[in-house]
């Protein structure tokens, strides 16, 4: 027997207007490889027994994704399920019929993903899907980094700033927090992500952002290094990193034009940052330590890849609102 719908749910279906949030959730629901992701998590998920009965795995994963898209803390995620009909429908929750996970259950699920490295597995699974669908272009890599702010105040329970976060100077201002470093394909699909404190030089992550099959590499002048250029050229890789000036000598007009041309391609690597920071609100760390925030980033970039390619991934003739 199916679930009995509430009057509110019936009225919601008859409202006539499709909101932007509904359309977004419908499209993401259609392109997320649910079976593949659930199979990764299921071996680690609690089984029914004598203790507290586990809530549905798919329901918990859906709520976890809602947290990423709408920048929700664990308590906020619980409240959102009660407050938003579109979020309830995405999470497959019917008030009066289903148990709404409380904030403790949501926190435990997030910890489960972090402890077993499952956010990295989710990221890899989405990357593999794109490769299978021939939507990941291996021919080139664009490298880039962005700062995610962390609280600099010591007015907290530990009376100290997060020791894994550091400060750096950028654009004449000081920033305290962490850096996310990504390698993307020429379309801006993220294939690699790492995290450091904000004070780490971008170039330290350069070797970790390459998948090894590139025929060309793009990046801003922070990644320029003559030794890297020679090593990659020797492997037949075209080194398209923007050239930096040497000592006090300015770049020639020729090299300024070359840098400008390279930057048009390099800018595509910033698309994923725009999605996770501007659309989904990941501008500040939510947790202490690099590992937890990297886990969040792995999930968000996996979802950003699906979001960028949702038109190509939607089944032919599919209704995005299902």
Coordinates of N, CA and C in Angstrom, one line a residue, residues 144-150 164-170 175-182 193-205 209 220 222-223 273 277 282 285 290 293-294 297 301:
X144 N 43.3 25.4 -10.6 CA 42.9 26.7 -9.9 C 42.7 26.4 -8.4
X145 N 42.6 27.5 -7.7 CA 42.4 27.4 -6.2 C 41.5 28.6 -5.8
X146 N 40.9 28.4 -4.7 CA 40.1 29.4 -4.1 C 40.2 29.4 -2.6
X147 N 40.0 30.5 -1.9 CA 40.0 30.6 -0.4 C 38.6 30.4 0.1
X148 N 38.5 29.6 1.2 CA 37.3 29.4 1.9 C 37.6 30.0 3.3
X149 N 36.8 31.0 3.7 CA 37.1 31.7 5.0 C 36.8 30.8 6.2
X150 N 37.5 31.0 7.3 CA 37.2 30.4 8.5 C 37.2 31.5 9.6
X164 N 44.4 24.2 12.0 CA 44.7 23.8 10.7 C 44.4 24.8 9.6
X165 N 43.9 26.0 10.1 CA 43.6 27.1 9.2 C 44.8 28.1 9.3
X166 N 45.1 28.8 8.2 CA 46.1 29.8 8.3 C 45.7 31.1 7.5
X167 N 46.5 32.1 7.6 CA 46.1 33.3 6.8 C 47.0 33.6 5.6
X168 N 46.5 34.3 4.7 CA 47.3 34.7 3.5 C 46.9 36.0 3.0
X169 N 47.7 36.7 2.3 CA 47.4 38.0 1.8 C 47.1 37.9 0.3
X170 N 45.9 38.5 -0.1 CA 45.5 38.4 -1.5 C 44.7 39.7 -1.8
X175 N 43.3 37.1 4.5 CA 42.3 36.2 4.6 C 42.7 35.0 5.5
X176 N 41.8 34.6 6.3 CA 42.1 33.4 7.2 C 41.2 32.3 6.9
X177 N 41.8 31.1 6.7 CA 40.9 30.0 6.4 C 41.7 28.9 5.7
X178 N 41.1 28.3 4.6 CA 41.7 27.2 3.9 C 41.6 27.5 2.4
X179 N 42.3 26.6 1.6 CA 42.2 26.7 0.2 C 41.7 25.4 -0.4
X180 N 40.9 25.5 -1.4 CA 40.5 24.3 -2.2 C 41.2 24.4 -3.5
X181 N 41.8 23.4 -3.9 CA 42.6 23.3 -5.1 C 41.9 22.3 -6.0
X182 N 41.7 22.7 -7.3 CA 41.0 21.7 -8.2 C 41.7 21.6 -9.5
X193 N 40.3 17.2 -6.5 CA 40.2 18.3 -5.5 C 41.1 17.9 -4.3
X194 N 41.8 18.9 -3.8 CA 42.6 18.8 -2.6 C 42.4 20.0 -1.7
X195 N 42.8 20.0 -0.5 CA 42.6 21.1 0.5 C 43.9 21.3 1.2
X196 N 44.2 22.6 1.5 CA 45.4 23.0 2.3 C 44.9 24.2 3.1
X197 N 45.7 24.7 4.1 CA 45.5 25.9 4.7 C 45.7 27.0 3.7
X198 N 45.1 28.2 4.0 CA 45.1 29.3 3.0 C 46.5 29.8 2.7
X199 N 47.5 29.6 3.6 CA 48.8 30.1 3.4 C 49.6 29.3 2.5
X200 N 49.2 28.1 2.1 CA 49.9 27.2 1.2 C 50.0 27.8 -0.2
X201 N 51.2 27.8 -0.8 CA 51.3 28.3 -2.2 C 50.5 27.4 -3.2
X202 N 49.8 28.0 -4.1 CA 49.1 27.2 -5.1 C 49.9 26.1 -5.8
X203 N 51.1 26.5 -6.1 CA 52.0 25.6 -6.9 C 52.3 24.3 -6.1
X204 N 52.2 24.3 -4.8 CA 52.6 23.0 -4.1 C 51.6 21.9 -4.4
X205 N 50.4 22.2 -4.8 CA 49.4 21.2 -5.2 C 49.4 20.9 -6.7
X209 N 47.1 17.7 -8.9 CA 45.9 18.1 -9.6 C 45.9 17.6 -11.1
X220 N 46.9 29.9 -13.9 CA 47.4 31.3 -13.8 C 48.9 31.3 -13.4
X222 N 50.5 31.9 -10.9 CA 50.9 31.3 -9.6 C 51.5 29.9 -9.8
X223 N 51.1 29.3 -10.9 CA 51.6 27.9 -11.1 C 52.8 27.8 -12.0
X273 N 33.8 26.7 -9.1 CA 33.9 27.5 -7.9 C 32.7 28.5 -7.8
X277 N 30.3 28.2 -4.5 CA 30.4 29.4 -3.6 C 29.2 30.3 -3.8
X282 N 29.1 28.0 -0.3 CA 30.2 27.4 0.4 C 31.4 28.4 0.4
X285 N 33.9 27.9 6.0 CA 34.0 26.6 6.5 C 32.9 26.4 7.6
X290 N 40.7 20.5 8.3 CA 40.7 20.4 6.9 C 39.9 19.2 6.4
X293 N 36.1 19.6 6.1 CA 35.7 20.5 5.0 C 36.1 20.0 3.6
X294 N 37.1 19.2 3.5 CA 37.4 18.6 2.3 C 36.3 17.6 1.9
X297 N 33.6 19.4 0.4 CA 34.0 19.9 -0.9 C 33.9 18.8 -1.9
X301 N 31.6 19.3 -5.2 CA 32.1 19.3 -6.6 C 31.5 18.1 -7.4

